[in-house]
Short mmCIF file of C-alpha atoms in Angstrom, two decimals:
data_model
loop_
_atom_site.label_atom_id
_atom_site.label_comp_id
_atom_site.label_asym_id
_atom_site.label_seq_id
_atom_site.Cartn_x
_atom_site.Cartn_y
_atom_site.Cartn_z
CA UNK A 652 76.71 100.61 87.61
CA UNK A 653 76.10 97.13 89.02
CA UNK A 654 74.87 96.52 92.58
CA UNK A 655 76.02 93.93 95.11
CA UNK A 656 72.66 92.16 95.47
CA UNK A 657 73.67 89.17 93.37
CA UNK A 658 77.42 89.46 93.80
CA UNK A 659 79.33 86.28 94.61
CA UNK A 660 81.83 87.18 97.34
CA UNK A 661 83.56 83.82 96.93
CA UNK A 662 86.50 83.57 99.29
CA UNK A 663 89.27 85.70 100.72
CA UNK A 664 93.00 85.47 100.42
CA UNK A 665 94.75 85.46 103.76
CA UNK A 666 97.49 82.86 104.12
CA UNK A 667 97.03 80.44 107.03
CA UNK A 668 100.12 78.53 108.18
CA UNK A 669 98.96 75.49 110.13
CA UNK A 670 102.25 74.91 111.94
CA UNK A 671 103.30 78.58 112.13
CA UNK A 672 106.44 77.75 110.16
CA UNK A 673 107.72 80.34 107.70
CA UNK A 674 109.04 77.58 105.44
CA UNK A 675 105.48 76.29 105.10
CA UNK A 676 104.59 79.23 102.84
CA UNK A 677 107.21 78.03 100.34
CA UNK A 678 105.66 74.54 100.38
CA UNK A 679 102.16 75.95 99.96
CA UNK A 680 102.87 77.96 96.80
CA UNK A 681 103.37 74.97 94.43
CA UNK A 682 99.95 73.65 95.49
CA UNK A 683 98.24 76.82 94.21
CA UNK A 684 96.35 76.31 90.95
CA UNK A 685 96.83 79.90 89.77
CA UNK A 686 99.32 81.02 87.14
CA UNK A 687 102.21 82.65 88.97
CA UNK A 688 103.72 83.69 85.65
CA UNK A 689 101.41 86.71 85.78
CA UNK A 690 103.35 88.16 88.73
CA UNK A 691 106.20 90.60 88.19
CA UNK A 692 109.12 90.84 90.59
CA UNK A 693 109.39 94.44 91.73
CA UNK A 694 113.09 94.45 90.78
CA UNK A 695 112.12 93.53 87.20
CA UNK A 696 109.42 96.18 86.93
CA UNK A 697 109.94 98.29 83.78
CA UNK A 698 107.55 100.17 81.52
CA UNK A 699 108.02 97.40 78.92
CA UNK A 700 105.78 95.06 80.93
CA UNK A 701 102.92 97.58 80.98
CA UNK A 702 100.25 97.78 78.27
CA UNK A 703 101.39 100.03 75.43
CA UNK A 704 98.95 102.82 76.26
CA UNK A 705 100.18 102.95 79.86
CA UNK A 706 103.93 103.08 79.30
CA UNK A 707 104.42 106.34 81.15
CA UNK A 708 107.43 107.27 83.33
CA UNK A 709 105.23 108.71 86.07
CA UNK A 710 103.09 105.53 86.23
CA UNK A 711 106.18 103.33 86.51
CA UNK A 712 107.45 105.58 89.30
CA UNK A 713 104.06 105.38 91.03
CA UNK A 714 104.05 101.57 90.94
CA UNK A 715 107.53 101.47 92.45
CA UNK A 716 106.51 104.02 95.09
CA UNK A 717 103.41 101.97 95.92
CA UNK A 718 105.59 98.87 96.22
CA UNK A 719 107.93 100.66 98.64
CA UNK A 720 104.97 101.24 100.96
CA UNK A 721 103.49 97.74 100.64
CA UNK A 722 103.99 95.57 103.72
CA UNK A 723 103.51 91.95 104.67
CA UNK A 724 101.34 91.61 107.79
CA UNK A 725 101.87 88.58 110.02
CA UNK A 726 99.20 87.88 112.66
CA UNK A 727 99.92 85.29 115.38
CA UNK A 728 96.49 85.07 117.02
CA UNK A 729 92.91 84.77 115.74
CA UNK A 730 90.39 86.79 117.74
CA UNK A 731 87.47 85.04 119.42
CA UNK A 732 85.30 87.92 118.21
CA UNK A 733 85.43 87.02 114.51
CA UNK A 734 81.87 86.53 113.24
CA UNK A 735 80.66 83.27 111.76
CA UNK A 736 79.32 84.65 108.48
CA UNK A 737 80.71 87.08 105.94
CA UNK A 738 78.46 90.15 106.18
CA UNK A 739 75.55 88.02 107.40
CA UNK A 740 75.50 85.75 104.35
CA UNK A 741 74.66 82.21 105.51
CA UNK A 742 76.60 80.51 102.73
CA UNK A 743 79.81 82.51 103.32
CA UNK A 744 82.00 81.72 106.36
CA UNK A 745 84.10 84.62 107.67
CA UNK A 746 87.84 84.11 107.10
CA UNK A 747 89.61 82.23 109.94
CA UNK A 748 86.35 81.78 111.87
CA UNK A 749 87.22 78.14 112.53
CA UNK A 750 90.57 79.26 114.06
CA UNK A 751 89.08 81.61 116.69
CA UNK A 752 91.09 81.74 119.89
CA UNK A 753 94.04 79.90 118.36
CA UNK A 754 97.66 80.99 118.04
CA UNK A 755 97.76 80.29 114.33
CA UNK A 756 99.88 82.39 112.02
CA UNK A 757 98.00 84.18 109.26
CA UNK A 758 99.45 86.59 106.71
CA UNK A 759 98.15 89.30 104.43
CA UNK A 760 99.34 92.52 102.84
CA UNK A 761 98.84 96.21 103.52
CA UNK A 762 100.02 99.73 102.69
CA UNK A 763 101.75 102.31 104.86
CA UNK A 764 99.68 105.49 104.70
CA UNK A 765 101.35 107.89 107.13
CA UNK A 766 104.22 108.30 109.60
CA UNK A 767 104.32 111.01 112.24
CA UNK A 768 105.07 111.86 115.88
CA UNK A 769 102.41 112.66 118.48
CA UNK A 770 103.29 112.44 122.16
CA UNK A 771 99.60 112.73 123.06
CA UNK A 772 98.80 109.36 121.49
CA UNK A 773 99.34 106.23 123.55
CA UNK A 774 101.22 104.41 120.79
CA UNK A 775 104.81 103.41 121.55
CA UNK A 776 107.45 101.30 119.84
CA UNK A 777 107.35 97.67 121.02
CA UNK A 778 110.84 96.56 120.01
CA UNK A 779 113.12 94.93 122.58
CA UNK A 780 115.26 98.08 122.87
CA UNK A 781 112.15 99.98 123.93
CA UNK A 782 111.27 97.40 126.58
CA UNK A 783 108.23 96.26 124.60
CA UNK A 784 106.60 99.66 124.83
CA UNK A 785 107.55 100.42 128.44
CA UNK A 786 110.29 102.99 127.72
CA UNK A 787 108.18 106.13 127.49
CA UNK A 788 111.27 108.34 127.33
CA UNK A 789 112.45 106.86 124.02
CA UNK A 790 111.55 108.75 120.86
CA UNK A 791 109.16 106.93 118.54
CA UNK A 792 107.15 107.48 115.37
CA UNK A 793 103.60 106.28 114.67
CA UNK A 794 103.06 104.39 111.41
CA UNK A 795 99.55 104.02 109.97
CA UNK A 796 98.72 101.02 107.79
CA UNK A 797 95.67 100.28 105.63
CA UNK A 798 94.62 96.67 105.14
CA UNK A 799 91.46 94.57 104.87
CA UNK A 800 89.46 94.11 108.08
CA UNK A 801 89.51 90.34 107.67
CA UNK A 802 93.34 90.39 107.76
CA UNK A 803 93.49 92.09 111.19
CA UNK A 804 90.00 91.93 112.62
CA UNK A 805 90.16 93.82 115.92
CA UNK A 806 92.40 95.36 118.59
CA UNK A 807 93.36 91.96 119.98
CA UNK A 808 94.67 90.79 116.63
CA UNK A 809 96.42 94.14 116.07
CA UNK A 810 98.37 93.58 119.29
CA UNK A 811 99.55 90.23 117.89
CA UNK A 812 100.60 91.59 114.49
CA UNK A 813 103.85 92.58 112.85
CA UNK A 814 104.56 94.45 109.61
CA UNK A 815 107.49 93.50 107.38
CA UNK A 816 108.77 96.50 105.41
CA UNK A 817 110.89 96.24 102.23
CA UNK A 818 110.37 92.48 102.02
CA UNK A 819 111.40 92.42 98.36
CA UNK A 820 113.73 89.39 98.26
CA UNK A 821 114.40 86.16 100.12
CA UNK A 822 117.77 87.34 101.44
CA UNK A 823 116.30 88.78 104.64
CA UNK A 824 116.97 92.41 103.71
CA UNK A 825 113.86 93.81 105.37
CA UNK A 826 112.90 95.49 108.62
CA UNK A 827 109.78 95.21 110.76
CA UNK A 828 107.67 96.96 113.36
CA UNK A 829 104.88 95.86 115.68
CA UNK A 830 101.29 96.91 115.20
CA UNK A 831 99.75 98.01 118.48
CA UNK A 832 96.33 99.49 117.80
CA UNK A 833 93.27 99.43 115.56
CA UNK A 834 92.38 103.03 114.71
CA UNK A 835 89.15 102.21 112.88
CA UNK A 836 87.58 99.44 110.85
CA UNK A 837 84.55 98.98 108.67
CA UNK A 838 83.48 95.34 108.70
CA UNK A 839 80.88 95.77 105.96
CA UNK A 840 83.34 97.52 103.67
CA UNK A 841 86.23 95.26 104.79
CA UNK A 842 88.64 98.18 105.19
CA UNK A 843 90.64 99.03 108.32
CA UNK A 844 93.34 101.43 109.48
CA UNK A 845 95.92 100.22 111.99
CA UNK A 846 98.76 101.86 113.89
CA UNK A 847 102.20 100.63 114.81
CA UNK A 848 105.37 102.40 115.90
CA UNK A 849 109.12 102.47 115.43
CA UNK A 850 112.02 104.06 117.30
CA UNK A 851 114.14 103.95 114.14
CA UNK A 852 114.55 107.57 113.04
CA UNK A 853 116.13 106.49 109.76
CA UNK A 854 113.17 104.25 108.89
CA UNK A 855 110.66 106.95 109.82
CA UNK A 856 112.47 109.52 107.68
CA UNK A 857 112.74 107.11 104.75
CA UNK A 858 109.04 106.23 104.92
CA UNK A 859 108.08 109.90 105.17
CA UNK A 860 109.96 110.66 101.94
CA UNK A 861 108.38 107.66 100.21
CA UNK A 862 104.87 108.73 101.24
CA UNK A 863 105.51 112.25 99.96
CA UNK A 864 106.76 110.92 96.61
CA UNK A 865 103.82 108.53 96.32
CA UNK A 866 101.25 111.27 97.00
CA UNK A 867 102.93 113.59 94.50
CA UNK A 868 102.81 110.94 91.78
CA UNK A 869 99.19 109.87 92.14
CA UNK A 870 98.10 113.52 92.23
CA UNK A 871 100.07 114.21 89.05
CA UNK A 872 98.50 111.24 87.26
CA UNK A 873 95.07 112.20 88.57
CA UNK A 874 95.39 115.72 87.16
CA UNK A 875 96.47 114.39 83.77
CA UNK A 876 93.62 111.87 83.79
CA UNK A 877 91.01 114.56 84.50
CA UNK A 878 92.36 116.69 81.65
CA UNK A 879 92.35 113.78 79.20
CA UNK A 880 89.14 114.10 77.17
CA UNK A 881 89.61 110.58 75.80
CA UNK A 882 90.05 108.99 79.23
CA UNK A 883 86.53 107.55 79.35
CA UNK A 884 87.16 105.69 76.10
CA UNK A 885 90.15 103.81 77.52
CA UNK A 886 90.08 100.62 79.55
CA UNK A 887 91.44 101.64 82.95
CA UNK A 888 94.47 99.84 84.31
CA UNK A 889 94.39 98.18 87.75
CA UNK A 890 97.65 97.57 89.64
CA UNK A 891 97.99 95.35 92.72
CA UNK A 892 101.14 94.99 94.85
CA UNK A 893 100.99 92.10 97.31
CA UNK A 894 102.83 89.33 99.15
CA UNK A 895 101.35 86.19 97.52
CA UNK A 896 101.88 83.07 99.65
CA UNK A 897 103.64 85.28 102.21
CA UNK A 898 106.60 85.59 99.86
CA UNK A 899 108.45 88.72 98.64
CA UNK A 900 106.19 91.33 97.07
CA UNK A 901 105.00 91.03 93.51
CA UNK A 902 103.20 93.33 91.06
CA UNK A 903 100.21 92.27 88.98
CA UNK A 904 97.84 94.22 86.77
CA UNK A 905 94.79 93.93 84.55
CA UNK A 906 92.04 96.07 83.10
CA UNK A 907 89.22 97.26 85.35
CA UNK A 908 86.13 95.08 84.93
CA UNK A 909 83.31 96.60 86.97
CA UNK A 910 82.39 99.22 89.54
CA UNK A 911 79.80 97.74 91.92
CA UNK A 912 77.59 99.87 94.16
CA UNK A 913 77.29 98.86 97.81
CA UNK A 914 75.11 100.22 100.61
CA UNK A 915 76.82 100.52 104.01
CA UNK A 916 74.40 101.72 106.69
CA UNK A 917 73.19 105.07 105.34
CA UNK A 918 76.15 105.57 103.03
CA UNK A 919 76.56 104.53 99.43
CA UNK A 920 79.95 103.23 98.43
CA UNK A 921 81.43 101.06 95.74
CA UNK A 922 83.99 98.36 95.17
CA UNK A 923 85.83 97.36 92.02
CA UNK A 924 86.45 94.08 90.21
CA UNK A 925 89.51 93.12 88.19
CA UNK A 926 91.56 90.11 87.08
CA UNK A 927 95.02 91.11 88.34
CA UNK A 928 96.69 88.00 89.75
CA UNK A 929 96.33 87.45 93.51
CA UNK A 930 96.83 84.46 95.83
CA UNK A 931 96.68 83.57 99.51
CA UNK A 932 98.58 86.37 101.25
CA UNK A 933 97.26 89.07 98.89
CA UNK A 934 94.32 90.11 101.09
CA UNK A 935 94.75 93.75 102.14
CA UNK A 936 97.14 94.59 99.30
CA UNK A 937 96.95 98.13 97.88
CA UNK A 938 94.93 98.41 94.67
CA UNK A 939 95.48 101.32 92.29
CA UNK A 940 93.06 102.17 89.50
CA UNK A 941 94.64 104.46 86.95
CA UNK A 942 93.62 108.07 87.52
CA UNK A 943 91.93 107.50 90.87
CA UNK A 944 91.84 110.16 93.58
CA UNK A 945 93.43 108.24 96.44
CA UNK A 946 91.90 110.45 99.14
CA UNK A 947 88.41 109.81 97.75
CA UNK A 948 88.85 106.14 96.90
CA UNK A 949 91.06 104.26 99.38
CA UNK A 950 90.80 100.58 98.49
CA UNK A 951 92.74 97.37 99.10
CA UNK A 952 92.29 93.81 97.85
CA UNK A 953 89.45 91.92 99.55
CA UNK A 954 88.80 88.59 97.79
CA UNK A 955 87.94 86.60 94.71
CA UNK A 956 85.28 84.39 93.19
CA UNK A 957 85.38 82.05 90.21
CA UNK A 958 85.22 84.93 87.71
CA UNK A 959 87.01 87.94 89.14
CA UNK A 960 88.83 89.58 92.04
CA UNK A 961 87.39 92.47 94.01
CA UNK A 962 88.43 95.29 96.30
CA UNK A 963 87.22 96.55 99.64
CA UNK A 964 84.45 99.17 99.67
CA UNK A 965 85.10 102.85 100.16
CA UNK A 966 82.33 105.31 101.10
CA UNK A 967 83.38 108.81 99.99
#
């Protein structure tokens, strides 16, 4: 296994809209020098686009389930607390450092991990019908979201963030909820867990069913992978679902390149490298490595260099 000592962390892939105009993301995409032909529209996702050895009904269902839980995260303020350097490296500036204290719109991706009710937690729905969180008597559900720490850095940024759910097309057929709290974050590993809320019972129920289906599928694939004696001889598939350029979600995939060991305080973790297509707006997107145990290896997209893309770090 490689180590991070000589790893080039390159840059990260949040989308920064200079004039906070949603139409600007459409203008920015043609300027990108990456091949967008490698993206697959989620509506066009069939097993025929997968590598031959991975054309499995349960994997196709998993990818669609993962896409259902993928969100676009819009942040309208950049915290003054963002550090200057990426993990202390002098030649790497932390994303959006130069925008500290500004009301500049940035966008990334994330994945809904849980939805539940808990009246003991001070997390309320912030929609207009709920009086921006002031209507304590209204029923609400807490929604947890994983993303990269550099997408939503701290509690201040979380309070200025919104998640777009089911943003699959340009026709506006999506819903949204406000993020209100940072539950935890690991700056060195670039992984964070955020919380938002909704008063929409139908949305909460729908998300709960989707989470259950997603967990059932990855566990099923994991069990089959463990039983497969030839699994170690196969190149593992990596799947990324993201909102490149802040646009409707897309699927991309490649083979796994490397597993890189990383020391975080007293813990040893690892991150993964791959070549699945990503662009500005893909930071924080869920990354699935075929056969992974999601509870032991929670990762999202972190960044890229001139050779490869890489995930956040998870310490089991």
